[in-house]
């Protein structure tokens, strides 16, 4: 277990700026893995705001997504209206797998801070 956490820590250390940040993300990703009732969700962002891009950038194709942590309805699953959206971030542009993993860990940090 300690080795596994250390491996993950090293992974976060490569993605982030500071050791402290990496430590927090390692801890919070672990916490997220332990939450049986919290699901990671990625959906298309149908109302993206790309106004911050240059015109050239905006002309290219982009994937814009919403990342969320949700607590699915215990009886009916995620598509049910009882599903709680715990925290989310929208307007995520062209995220690769690494960035997605960091994002979910950051969302876990937000959730733990509440
Ligand atoms: Zn329900």
Coordinates of C-alpha atoms and ligand atoms in Angstrom, one line a residue:
X1 CA 0.0 0.0 0.0
X2 CA 2.7 2.5 0.9
X3 CA 4.6 1.6 -2.3
X4 CA 1.4 2.1 -4.3
X5 CA 0.8 5.5 -2.7
X6 CA 4.4 6.5 -3.3
X7 CA 4.1 5.5 -7.0
X8 CA 1.0 7.7 -7.3
X9 CA 2.7 10.5 -5.5
X10 CA 5.6 10.4 -8.0
X11 CA 3.1 10.4 -10.8
X12 CA 1.4 13.6 -9.4
X13 CA 4.8 15.1 -8.8
X14 CA 5.5 14.9 -12.5
X15 CA 2.1 16.7 -13.3
X16 CA 2.2 19.4 -10.8
X17 CA 4.4 22.2 -9.7
X18 CA 5.1 21.6 -6.0
X19 CA 5.7 18.6 -3.8
X20 CA 2.9 19.8 -1.5
X21 CA 0.4 20.0 -4.3
X22 CA 1.4 16.4 -5.3
X23 CA 0.9 15.2 -1.7
X24 CA -2.5 16.7 -1.4
X25 CA -3.6 15.3 -4.8
X26 CA -2.3 11.8 -3.9
X27 CA -4.2 11.9 -0.6
X28 CA -7.4 13.1 -2.2
X29 CA -7.3 10.7 -5.1
X30 CA -6.9 7.9 -2.6
X31 CA -9.9 9.3 -0.6
X32 CA -11.9 9.4 -3.8
X33 CA -11.1 5.7 -4.6
X34 CA -12.4 4.8 -1.2
X35 CA -15.8 6.5 -1.7
X36 CA -18.0 3.7 -3.0
X37 CA -20.9 6.0 -3.6
X38 CA -19.1 8.7 -5.6
X39 CA -18.7 8.4 -9.3
X40 CA -16.5 10.2 -11.7
X41 CA -18.4 11.6 -14.7
X42 CA -17.2 13.2 -17.9
X43 CA -19.8 14.7 -20.3
X44 CA -19.7 17.0 -23.3
X45 CA -20.0 20.7 -22.4
X46 CA -22.7 21.9 -24.7
X47 CA -22.4 25.5 -23.8
X48 CA -18.6 26.1 -23.9
X49 CA -17.1 29.5 -23.5
X50 CA -14.1 29.8 -25.8
X51 CA -13.9 33.5 -25.8
X52 CA -10.5 33.4 -24.2
X53 CA -9.0 31.7 -27.3
X54 CA -7.4 33.5 -30.2
X55 CA -9.4 33.4 -33.4
X56 CA -7.0 30.9 -34.8
X57 CA -7.4 28.6 -31.9
X58 CA -11.2 28.9 -31.9
X59 CA -11.3 27.8 -35.6
X60 CA -9.7 24.5 -34.7
X61 CA -11.7 21.6 -33.4
X62 CA -11.8 21.2 -29.7
X63 CA -13.3 18.7 -27.2
X64 CA -14.9 20.7 -24.4
X65 CA -16.1 18.7 -21.4
X66 CA -17.6 18.9 -17.9
X67 CA -15.9 16.9 -15.2
X68 CA -18.0 16.1 -12.2
X69 CA -18.2 14.0 -9.0
X70 CA -21.7 12.7 -8.5
X71 CA -23.5 10.6 -5.9
X72 CA -25.8 8.4 -8.0
X73 CA -29.3 7.6 -6.8
X74 CA -29.0 4.4 -4.7
X75 CA -32.1 3.0 -6.3
X76 CA -32.1 4.1 -9.9
X77 CA -28.5 4.9 -10.8
X78 CA -26.8 8.0 -12.2
X79 CA -29.5 9.0 -14.7
X80 CA -32.0 9.5 -12.0
X81 CA -33.0 13.0 -10.8
X82 CA -32.1 11.9 -7.2
X83 CA -28.4 11.9 -8.3
X84 CA -26.5 14.5 -6.5
X85 CA -23.9 16.6 -8.4
X86 CA -21.4 17.1 -5.7
X87 CA -18.9 19.2 -7.5
X88 CA -18.0 19.9 -11.1
X89 CA -15.9 22.0 -13.4
X90 CA -17.0 22.9 -16.9
X91 CA -15.3 24.3 -20.0
X92 CA -12.4 21.8 -19.8
X93 CA -10.7 22.0 -23.2
X94 CA -8.9 19.1 -24.9
X95 CA -8.1 17.3 -21.7
X96 CA -5.8 14.2 -22.1
X97 CA -5.9 11.3 -19.6
X98 CA -3.3 12.8 -17.4
X99 CA -5.0 16.1 -17.1
X100 CA -8.3 14.3 -16.5
X101 CA -6.8 12.4 -13.6
X102 CA -5.4 15.6 -12.0
X103 CA -8.8 17.3 -12.5
X104 CA -10.7 14.5 -10.7
X105 CA -8.2 14.6 -7.8
X106 CA -8.6 18.4 -7.6
X107 CA -12.4 17.9 -7.5
X108 CA -11.9 15.5 -4.6
X109 CA -9.9 18.2 -2.8
X110 CA -12.8 20.6 -3.3
X111 CA -15.2 18.0 -2.0
X112 CA -13.1 17.3 1.1
X113 CA -12.8 21.0 1.9
X114 CA -16.6 21.4 2.2
Ligands
LIG1 ZN1 -33.8 7.7 -7.9

